[in-house]
Short mmCIF file of C-alpha atoms and ligand atoms in Angstrom, two decimals:
data_model
loop_
_atom_site.label_atom_id
_atom_site.label_comp_id
_atom_site.label_asym_id
_atom_site.label_seq_id
_atom_site.Cartn_x
_atom_site.Cartn_y
_atom_site.Cartn_z
CA MET A 1 0.00 0.00 0.00
CA ASN A 2 2.85 2.36 0.96
CA ASP A 3 4.46 2.37 -2.51
CA LYS A 4 1.26 2.99 -4.34
CA ILE A 5 0.14 5.80 -2.05
CA ALA A 6 3.45 7.57 -2.50
CA ASN A 7 2.81 7.64 -6.26
CA CYS A 8 -0.33 9.74 -5.83
CA THR A 9 0.30 13.33 -6.90
CA ARG A 10 -2.96 14.73 -5.38
CA CYS A 11 -3.99 15.84 -8.86
CA THR A 12 -7.71 15.10 -8.13
CA PHE A 13 -8.37 13.58 -11.54
CA CYS A 14 -10.03 10.79 -9.54
CA LYS A 15 -12.87 13.19 -8.83
CA TRP A 16 -13.95 13.68 -12.43
CA VAL A 17 -15.21 11.68 -15.38
CA PRO A 18 -12.53 11.73 -18.08
CA GLU A 19 -14.88 13.24 -20.63
CA VAL A 20 -17.00 15.95 -19.02
CA LYS A 21 -20.24 16.59 -20.90
CA SER A 22 -21.84 19.04 -18.48
CA GLU A 23 -21.01 20.80 -15.22
CA ALA A 24 -23.98 19.14 -13.50
CA PHE A 25 -22.70 15.61 -14.12
CA ALA A 26 -18.94 16.03 -14.21
CA GLU A 27 -18.03 14.02 -11.10
CA ILE A 28 -17.36 10.31 -10.96
CA CYS A 29 -16.90 9.97 -7.20
CA PRO A 30 -20.05 9.87 -5.06
CA SER A 31 -17.97 10.33 -1.93
CA VAL A 32 -16.71 13.79 -2.89
CA GLN A 33 -19.97 14.66 -4.64
CA HIS A 34 -21.59 14.28 -1.21
CA GLY A 35 -18.73 15.38 1.07
CA LYS A 36 -17.47 18.28 -1.12
CA PHE A 37 -13.92 18.40 0.33
CA PHE A 38 -10.73 17.03 -1.24
CA SER A 39 -10.41 14.68 1.72
CA HIS A 40 -13.38 12.73 0.32
CA THR A 41 -11.66 11.99 -3.01
CA ALA A 42 -9.57 8.86 -3.42
CA GLY A 43 -6.46 11.08 -3.30
CA GLY A 44 -7.67 12.54 0.01
CA LYS A 45 -8.36 9.09 1.44
CA LEU A 46 -4.85 8.03 0.36
CA ILE A 47 -3.34 10.91 2.35
CA ALA A 48 -5.28 9.68 5.39
CA ALA A 49 -3.94 6.17 4.77
CA TYR A 50 -0.39 7.49 4.49
CA SER A 51 -0.74 9.41 7.76
CA LEU A 52 -2.14 6.36 9.53
CA LEU A 53 0.68 4.13 8.29
CA HIS A 54 3.31 6.58 9.44
CA GLY A 55 1.72 7.18 12.81
CA LYS A 56 1.06 10.84 12.03
CA THR A 57 -2.61 10.52 12.85
CA GLY A 58 -4.87 8.22 14.82
CA TYR A 59 -8.45 7.15 14.32
CA THR A 60 -11.18 9.76 14.65
CA GLU A 61 -14.91 9.57 14.00
CA ASN A 62 -14.50 11.85 10.97
CA LEU A 63 -11.74 9.69 9.51
CA ILE A 64 -13.79 6.49 9.78
CA ASP A 65 -16.81 8.29 8.35
CA ASN A 66 -14.72 9.50 5.41
CA ILE A 67 -13.26 6.06 4.69
CA TYR A 68 -16.69 4.40 4.72
CA SER A 69 -18.66 7.17 2.98
CA CYS A 70 -17.57 5.38 -0.15
CA SER A 71 -19.15 2.60 -2.14
CA MET A 72 -15.86 1.05 -3.33
CA CYS A 73 -17.23 1.69 -6.81
CA GLY A 74 -13.84 2.03 -8.48
CA GLY A 75 -14.70 5.21 -10.39
CA CYS A 76 -11.60 6.89 -8.95
CA ASP A 77 -9.45 4.01 -10.17
CA THR A 78 -10.74 4.24 -13.73
CA SER A 79 -10.34 8.02 -13.88
CA CYS A 80 -6.89 7.98 -12.27
CA LYS A 81 -5.65 5.41 -14.78
CA THR A 82 -7.36 7.10 -17.72
CA LEU A 83 -6.28 10.65 -16.93
CA PHE A 84 -3.08 10.22 -14.93
CA ALA A 85 -1.20 6.93 -14.83
CA GLU A 86 -1.65 3.22 -14.37
CA HIS A 87 0.57 2.78 -11.35
CA VAL A 88 -1.31 4.56 -8.54
CA GLU A 89 -4.34 2.23 -8.54
CA PRO A 90 -6.23 4.04 -5.77
CA LEU A 91 -8.74 1.21 -5.39
CA ASN A 92 -5.94 -1.13 -4.26
CA SER A 93 -5.04 1.31 -1.52
CA LEU A 94 -8.69 1.83 -0.53
CA TYR A 95 -9.06 -1.94 -0.07
CA ALA A 96 -5.82 -2.02 1.95
CA LEU A 97 -6.89 0.97 4.05
CA ARG A 98 -10.15 -0.73 5.02
CA GLN A 99 -8.28 -3.94 5.85
CA ARG A 100 -6.14 -1.94 8.23
CA VAL A 101 -9.22 -0.31 9.81
CA VAL A 102 -10.95 -3.67 10.33
CA SER A 103 -7.84 -5.35 11.72
CA ASP A 104 -7.54 -2.44 14.18
CA GLY A 105 -11.15 -3.06 15.27
CA GLN A 106 -12.26 0.37 14.02
CA ALA A 107 -14.97 -0.54 11.46
CA PRO A 108 -18.23 1.41 11.86
CA GLU A 109 -20.70 -0.37 14.14
CA PRO A 110 -23.29 -1.16 11.41
CA LEU A 111 -20.57 -2.88 9.39
CA LYS A 112 -19.35 -4.85 12.41
CA VAL A 113 -22.92 -6.18 12.57
CA VAL A 114 -22.87 -7.08 8.86
CA LEU A 115 -19.57 -8.94 9.32
CA GLN A 116 -20.97 -10.74 12.35
CA HIS A 117 -24.02 -11.81 10.32
CA LEU A 118 -21.77 -13.09 7.53
CA ARG A 119 -19.70 -15.04 10.06
CA GLN A 120 -22.65 -16.53 11.93
CA THR A 121 -25.33 -17.03 9.26
CA GLY A 122 -23.43 -16.84 5.97
CA ASN A 123 -25.40 -13.85 4.70
CA PRO A 124 -25.20 -10.08 5.41
CA PHE A 125 -28.79 -9.81 6.66
CA GLY A 126 -28.53 -12.28 9.55
CA CYS A 127 -31.29 -14.47 8.05
CA GLU A 128 -31.39 -18.13 8.99
CA GLY A 129 -29.06 -19.94 6.58
CA ALA A 130 -31.71 -22.67 6.24
CA THR A 131 -33.99 -20.18 4.45
CA ARG A 132 -31.55 -19.60 1.58
CA GLY A 133 -33.41 -22.01 -0.68
CA ASP A 134 -36.92 -20.68 0.09
CA TRP A 135 -37.07 -18.62 -3.11
CA ALA A 136 -37.31 -21.86 -5.13
CA THR A 137 -40.14 -23.44 -3.13
CA GLY A 138 -42.59 -25.12 -5.49
CA LEU A 139 -40.36 -24.83 -8.57
CA ASP A 140 -39.11 -28.42 -8.54
CA LEU A 141 -35.50 -27.42 -9.36
CA LYS A 142 -32.60 -29.82 -8.86
CA GLN A 143 -30.08 -28.78 -6.18
CA THR A 144 -26.33 -29.27 -5.82
CA LYS A 145 -26.87 -31.22 -2.58
CA THR A 146 -28.26 -34.17 -4.55
CA HIS A 147 -27.58 -33.52 -8.25
CA GLN A 148 -24.83 -32.49 -10.64
CA ALA A 149 -25.27 -30.63 -13.91
CA PRO A 150 -23.07 -28.63 -16.33
CA PHE A 151 -24.75 -25.35 -15.29
CA ILE A 152 -25.46 -23.81 -11.88
CA LEU A 153 -27.84 -20.88 -11.46
CA HIS A 154 -26.15 -18.74 -8.76
CA VAL A 155 -28.64 -16.40 -7.07
CA GLY A 156 -26.55 -14.68 -4.33
CA ASP A 157 -28.25 -12.34 -1.86
CA ALA A 158 -31.46 -12.29 -3.93
CA ALA A 159 -32.25 -15.56 -2.14
CA PHE A 160 -33.09 -13.47 0.93
CA GLU A 161 -34.99 -10.71 -0.89
CA PRO A 162 -38.57 -11.80 -1.62
CA HIS A 163 -39.05 -8.83 -3.98
CA GLN A 164 -36.47 -10.55 -6.24
CA TRP A 165 -38.09 -13.95 -6.29
CA SER A 166 -40.45 -13.37 -9.19
CA ALA A 167 -37.45 -12.36 -11.35
CA LEU A 168 -35.52 -15.44 -10.14
CA HIS A 169 -38.50 -17.64 -11.07
CA HIS A 170 -38.50 -16.03 -14.51
CA VAL A 171 -34.81 -16.86 -14.98
CA ALA A 172 -35.36 -20.47 -13.90
CA ARG A 173 -38.33 -20.75 -16.31
CA ARG A 174 -36.24 -19.30 -19.15
CA MET A 175 -33.39 -21.77 -18.49
CA ASN A 176 -35.85 -24.66 -18.41
CA ALA A 177 -37.50 -23.46 -21.62
CA ALA A 178 -34.07 -23.31 -23.31
CA GLY A 179 -33.47 -26.94 -22.31
CA VAL A 180 -30.47 -26.12 -20.10
CA ASN A 181 -29.42 -28.87 -17.71
CA PHE A 182 -28.89 -26.85 -14.54
CA VAL A 183 -29.01 -27.05 -10.76
CA ILE A 184 -29.33 -24.43 -8.05
CA GLY A 185 -27.35 -24.25 -4.82
CA GLY A 186 -30.40 -23.89 -2.60
CA VAL A 187 -29.35 -23.91 1.06
CA ASP A 188 -25.85 -25.04 0.03
CA GLU A 189 -24.90 -21.93 -1.99
CA PRO A 190 -22.29 -20.09 0.13
CA ASP A 191 -21.86 -16.31 0.32
CA THR A 192 -19.17 -15.24 -2.16
CA GLY A 193 -17.21 -13.17 0.40
CA GLY A 194 -17.32 -10.08 -1.83
CA LEU A 195 -18.99 -7.77 0.69
CA ALA A 196 -16.67 -8.90 3.50
CA PHE A 197 -13.73 -7.99 1.23
CA ASP A 198 -15.20 -4.57 0.41
CA ILE A 199 -15.72 -3.82 4.10
CA GLY A 200 -12.13 -4.80 4.82
CA ASP A 201 -12.29 -8.24 6.47
CA GLN A 202 -9.89 -10.12 4.23
CA GLN A 203 -9.77 -13.17 6.48
CA LEU A 204 -13.54 -13.63 6.44
CA ALA A 205 -13.65 -12.90 2.70
CA THR A 206 -11.05 -15.61 2.10
CA THR A 207 -12.93 -18.15 4.26
CA LEU A 208 -16.21 -17.50 2.41
CA ALA A 209 -14.55 -17.50 -1.01
CA GLN A 210 -12.79 -20.80 -0.26
CA ARG A 211 -16.12 -22.25 0.85
CA THR A 212 -17.62 -21.17 -2.48
CA LEU A 213 -14.74 -22.68 -4.46
CA ALA A 214 -15.01 -25.99 -2.57
CA TRP A 215 -18.77 -26.06 -3.30
CA LEU A 216 -18.12 -25.36 -6.97
CA GLU A 217 -15.47 -28.03 -7.23
CA LYS A 218 -17.73 -30.61 -5.61
CA SER A 219 -20.58 -29.66 -7.96
CA ASN A 220 -18.48 -30.52 -11.01
CA ALA A 221 -20.25 -27.72 -12.93
CA GLU A 222 -18.67 -26.04 -15.94
CA THR A 223 -20.65 -22.80 -16.04
CA LEU A 224 -21.98 -20.56 -13.31
CA VAL A 225 -24.86 -18.37 -14.49
CA VAL A 226 -24.75 -15.48 -12.03
CA TYR A 227 -27.84 -13.42 -11.20
CA GLY A 228 -26.25 -10.85 -8.86
CA ASP A 229 -23.90 -8.13 -10.08
CA ASP A 230 -22.16 -8.15 -6.67
CA SER A 231 -21.46 -11.88 -7.04
CA PHE A 232 -20.26 -11.43 -10.62
CA SER A 233 -17.79 -8.80 -9.45
CA ALA A 234 -16.67 -10.96 -6.54
CA PHE A 235 -15.73 -13.76 -8.94
CA ARG A 236 -14.12 -11.52 -11.57
CA ASN A 237 -12.57 -8.69 -9.55
CA ILE A 238 -12.11 -9.85 -5.97
CA TYR A 239 -11.10 -13.51 -6.19
CA PRO A 240 -7.97 -12.64 -8.24
CA ARG A 241 -7.09 -10.05 -5.56
CA LEU A 242 -7.37 -12.87 -2.97
CA GLY A 243 -5.12 -15.05 -5.12
CA LEU A 244 -8.00 -17.50 -5.71
CA ALA A 245 -8.84 -19.07 -9.06
CA LEU A 246 -12.13 -20.50 -10.28
CA GLY A 247 -10.43 -23.31 -12.15
CA LYS A 248 -12.43 -24.68 -15.06
CA VAL A 249 -15.67 -22.89 -14.11
CA ARG A 250 -16.83 -20.25 -16.59
CA ILE A 251 -18.65 -17.23 -15.16
CA VAL A 252 -21.57 -15.87 -17.16
CA HIS A 253 -23.79 -13.03 -15.99
CA ILE A 254 -27.52 -13.54 -16.44
CA ALA A 255 -27.64 -10.61 -18.90
CA GLN A 256 -25.05 -12.38 -21.05
CA TRP A 257 -26.94 -15.66 -20.85
CA LEU A 258 -30.29 -14.05 -21.70
CA ALA A 259 -28.74 -12.18 -24.64
CA GLN A 260 -27.42 -15.49 -25.98
CA HIS A 261 -30.82 -17.16 -25.52
CA PRO A 262 -33.45 -14.75 -26.87
CA SER A 263 -37.02 -15.37 -25.78
CA ASN A 264 -39.65 -16.40 -28.29
CA GLU A 265 -42.31 -14.82 -26.12
CA LYS A 266 -43.09 -11.16 -26.69
CA ALA A 267 -46.09 -9.40 -25.26
CA ASP A 268 -47.65 -6.76 -27.49
CA CYS A 269 -45.78 -3.85 -25.89
CA GLU A 270 -45.58 -0.28 -27.08
CA LYS A 271 -42.17 1.40 -27.28
CA VAL A 272 -41.03 3.02 -24.03
CA ARG A 273 -38.14 5.36 -23.29
CA VAL A 274 -35.59 3.72 -21.01
CA THR A 275 -32.32 4.87 -19.53
CA TYR A 276 -29.88 2.23 -18.32
CA HIS A 277 -27.78 2.48 -15.15
CA ASP A 278 -24.51 0.55 -15.50
CA SER A 279 -23.84 -0.91 -12.08
CA CYS A 280 -20.20 -0.61 -11.00
CA ARG A 281 -20.12 -4.34 -10.21
CA LEU A 282 -21.23 -5.47 -13.67
CA GLY A 283 -19.40 -2.62 -15.38
CA ARG A 284 -15.89 -1.51 -14.45
CA LEU A 285 -15.66 -3.90 -11.46
CA GLY A 286 -16.96 -6.72 -13.63
CA GLU A 287 -13.74 -6.60 -15.61
CA GLU A 288 -11.49 -9.50 -14.73
CA HIS A 289 -8.73 -8.22 -12.44
CA LYS A 290 -5.23 -9.15 -13.55
CA PRO A 291 -2.87 -8.71 -10.58
CA TRP A 292 0.43 -7.10 -11.41
CA ALA A 293 3.63 -8.44 -9.88
CA GLY A 294 6.79 -6.46 -10.40
CA LYS A 295 8.60 -3.46 -9.01
CA MET A 296 8.38 0.28 -9.42
CA VAL A 297 11.45 1.94 -10.93
CA LEU A 298 12.22 5.60 -11.57
CA ALA A 299 12.54 6.65 -15.19
CA TYR A 300 14.80 9.72 -15.66
CA ASN A 301 15.35 9.54 -11.89
CA SER A 302 11.91 11.05 -11.28
CA ILE A 303 9.01 9.29 -13.01
CA PRO A 304 7.79 6.09 -11.33
CA ILE A 305 6.95 3.33 -13.81
CA GLN A 306 6.09 -0.34 -13.49
CA GLU A 307 8.64 -2.96 -14.46
CA PRO A 308 7.47 -5.04 -16.20
CA ALA A 309 4.62 -2.91 -17.52
CA GLY A 310 1.24 -4.00 -16.22
CA GLN A 311 -1.82 -4.64 -18.32
CA LEU A 312 -3.79 -1.41 -18.34
CA GLN A 313 -7.22 -2.11 -16.88
CA LEU A 314 -9.59 0.79 -17.25
CA GLY A 315 -12.87 -1.01 -16.64
CA GLY A 316 -13.78 -1.35 -20.32
CA GLY A 317 -13.84 -5.14 -19.93
CA GLY A 318 -17.10 -5.07 -17.97
CA VAL A 319 -20.48 -6.15 -19.35
CA TYR A 320 -22.04 -3.25 -21.25
CA GLU A 321 -23.47 -4.45 -24.56
CA GLU A 322 -25.72 -7.33 -23.53
CA PRO A 323 -28.07 -5.38 -21.22
CA ARG A 324 -28.48 -2.74 -23.94
CA LYS A 325 -29.18 -5.42 -26.55
CA LEU A 326 -31.79 -7.01 -24.28
CA LEU A 327 -33.50 -3.64 -23.81
CA ALA A 328 -33.52 -2.98 -27.57
CA ASP A 329 -34.96 -6.45 -28.22
CA ALA A 330 -37.70 -5.66 -25.69
CA ASN A 331 -38.77 -2.64 -27.78
CA ALA A 332 -37.19 -0.07 -25.47
CA GLU A 333 -35.88 3.20 -26.87
CA LEU A 334 -32.60 3.67 -25.00
CA VAL A 335 -31.78 7.24 -23.99
CA GLU A 336 -28.35 7.32 -22.40
CA MET A 337 -27.23 9.31 -19.38
CA GLU A 338 -24.04 11.38 -19.63
CA ARG A 339 -21.99 9.05 -17.43
CA ILE A 340 -22.20 5.50 -18.72
CA ARG A 341 -20.29 2.25 -19.04
CA GLU A 342 -16.92 2.37 -17.20
CA PHE A 343 -17.53 6.04 -16.38
CA ALA A 344 -20.95 5.50 -14.81
CA PHE A 345 -21.76 7.33 -11.58
CA CYS A 346 -22.39 4.89 -8.72
CA CYS A 347 -25.81 4.97 -7.00
CA GLY A 348 -24.17 4.52 -3.57
CA ALA A 349 -25.69 1.15 -2.70
CA GLY A 350 -22.57 -1.01 -2.58
CA GLY A 351 -19.36 -1.57 -0.67
CA GLY A 352 -20.88 -1.16 2.80
CA GLY A 353 -21.24 2.61 2.32
CA ALA A 354 -25.04 2.46 2.53
CA GLN A 355 -24.96 0.72 5.93
CA ALA A 356 -22.13 2.88 7.30
CA ASN A 357 -23.53 6.22 6.16
CA PRO A 358 -27.09 6.03 4.76
CA GLU A 359 -27.14 9.76 3.97
CA PHE A 360 -24.07 9.36 1.73
CA ALA A 361 -25.84 6.55 -0.16
CA ARG A 362 -29.07 8.56 -0.47
CA ALA A 363 -27.17 11.56 -1.82
CA ALA A 364 -25.47 9.42 -4.46
CA ALA A 365 -28.82 7.95 -5.55
CA ARG A 366 -30.47 11.41 -5.63
CA HIS A 367 -27.70 12.67 -7.90
CA ARG A 368 -27.98 9.64 -10.20
CA LEU A 369 -31.77 10.05 -10.32
CA GLN A 370 -31.35 13.69 -11.44
CA GLU A 371 -29.13 12.50 -14.27
CA ALA A 372 -31.64 9.80 -15.24
CA GLU A 373 -34.52 12.30 -15.15
CA SER A 374 -32.58 14.68 -17.39
CA THR A 375 -32.79 12.11 -20.22
CA GLY A 376 -36.58 12.30 -20.33
CA ALA A 377 -36.85 8.53 -19.85
CA GLU A 378 -39.92 6.93 -18.34
CA PHE A 379 -38.00 3.92 -16.99
CA LEU A 380 -34.67 3.61 -15.21
CA VAL A 381 -33.41 0.05 -15.55
CA SER A 382 -30.38 -1.57 -13.94
CA SER A 383 -29.09 -5.12 -14.10
CA CYS A 384 -28.15 -4.86 -10.43
CA SER A 385 -30.90 -5.67 -7.95
CA SER A 386 -29.14 -3.69 -5.18
CA CYS A 387 -28.92 -0.60 -7.41
CA SER A 388 -32.52 -0.78 -8.60
CA HIS A 389 -33.84 -1.41 -5.08
CA HIS A 390 -31.81 1.46 -3.59
CA LEU A 391 -32.67 3.87 -6.42
CA LYS A 392 -36.35 2.96 -6.15
CA GLN A 393 -36.42 3.61 -2.40
CA VAL A 394 -34.79 7.02 -2.82
CA ALA A 395 -37.02 7.87 -5.81
CA GLU A 396 -40.07 7.19 -3.65
CA GLN A 397 -38.72 9.43 -0.88
CA GLU A 398 -37.97 12.17 -3.39
CA GLY A 399 -41.26 11.89 -5.26
CA SER A 400 -39.54 11.07 -8.55
CA SER A 401 -41.86 9.95 -11.34
CA LEU A 402 -39.23 7.58 -12.81
CA LYS A 403 -40.27 3.93 -12.89
CA ILE A 404 -37.31 1.99 -11.56
CA VAL A 405 -37.03 -1.66 -12.46
CA GLY A 406 -34.43 -4.41 -12.44
CA LEU A 407 -33.38 -5.63 -15.89
CA VAL A 408 -34.82 -9.15 -15.50
CA GLU A 409 -38.01 -7.72 -14.02
CA PHE A 410 -38.34 -5.36 -16.99
CA LEU A 411 -37.79 -8.17 -19.52
CA GLN A 412 -40.16 -10.44 -17.64
CA HIS A 413 -43.00 -7.98 -18.02
CA ARG A 414 -42.12 -7.15 -21.61
CA GLU A 415 -42.24 -10.86 -22.44
CA THR A 416 -45.33 -11.84 -20.50
CA ALA A 417 -47.55 -8.79 -19.95
CA PRO A 418 -48.44 -5.45 -21.51
CA ILE A 419 -46.36 -2.50 -20.38
CA ALA A 420 -49.20 -1.07 -18.29
CA THR A 421 -48.70 -4.05 -15.98
CA ALA A 422 -44.97 -3.44 -15.84
CA ALA A 423 -45.55 0.20 -14.99
CA SER A 424 -47.92 -0.54 -12.15
CA HIS A 425 -45.59 -3.24 -10.84
CA ALA A 426 -42.63 -0.85 -10.95
CA GLY A 427 -44.58 1.65 -8.93
CA GLU A 428 -45.51 -0.81 -6.18
S1 SF4 B 501 -5.47 8.90 -6.77
FE1 SF4 B 501 -4.72 9.27 -8.88
S2 SF4 B 501 -6.13 10.79 -9.73
FE2 SF4 B 501 -6.44 10.81 -7.50
S3 SF4 B 501 -5.12 12.44 -6.72
FE3 SF4 B 501 -3.93 10.54 -6.65
S4 SF4 B 501 -2.80 10.42 -8.60
FE4 SF4 B 501 -4.44 11.96 -8.85
S1 SF4 B 502 -14.37 4.02 -4.71
FE1 SF4 B 502 -15.99 5.33 -5.59
S2 SF4 B 502 -16.85 6.44 -3.82
FE2 SF4 B 502 -14.89 5.55 -3.16
S3 SF4 B 502 -13.38 7.19 -3.47
FE3 SF4 B 502 -13.39 5.92 -5.34
S4 SF4 B 502 -14.87 6.91 -6.73
FE4 SF4 B 502 -15.19 7.73 -4.67
#
């Protein structure tokens, strides 16, 4: 962490989207958009980390609040690499900073509770582990406990969110209709460990990730069809950071699978204007992380460079096309926001920031909703169930007229019911 922090020049590029289209939506970092001071940028957080490491400062309430008023969305990392240089990698240092905070016992109380839940029940909500398979009750799906198949449908935290179950049922129906031989994990599907890693508990994250890998190996599956964007990012971005490999298992996000298996069913739906929110976890943090191993050397005695050169990862390897194709196929007219794809503005729901500082997360969502409203769209759709749920809650508080729907939920209604039904469902 020390080396990387020292490379930061405090230039504040990590605050902005690389290509600014308007003053209103120029920022990429929800932390500084809410907090307003340089200390809230990644560069500011790195100064705090440097001071902590060198014993120049101790823990204060403000410092912890600053570190966790952040969704670990990686926007700073993409902008820093795009506009400045590849070798600072602020996200690496933000992960390391949180690991230090957790190992010093200084995590915010709400996140200590989340970690405790993950430790005791295997999910962040503290729900009984035995209820993890309840979403599939009555569906007659084969489970990894008793069956093997080439495909596994991985549902993640949606297993504990009844508002997601109709969409999960739709996915299972679609896979059955396509003749896919698949199983579900049911009560045996472990937590991925991604949230524990984001919060800073590397030990717990490793334990959960190893549990997931052991379950996968035993299942003998070849392909994991992943419903949750958080889970997708855990497999693609976090496991390589933990030094863990998925072996022969191929990871496919549900948007990718659905795009490869178009539905024959289409309800008679009129065209609607939709704007699409790229979640950080399917977008820039859905890019496969390639750890760099080497050393920093000084070129011309002053410019730090990597030797050997690393592979530049700007977030462009995330999943961007398939959700847009699915929307177009569902007769949606896509009107894009200013900040999209790897430069999307995070809604604030992820990384533990929403539990640690709910007002930070609400502010991020409010700002994203303003951007979505500025497109004139009727619907705001996101592949990520956490994003759509969080945005919907804040939209209701703010009296926004946007209809906010998860991608699968949107497709489900476009395939099986007229849009009027989808609209009333979205407004529930
Ligand atoms: S993290 Fe990168 S972009 Fe941000 S201040 Fe440091 S060098 Fe500049
Ligand atoms: S991870 Fe996201 S919220 Fe946190 S400092 Fe970087 S851009 Fe800001």
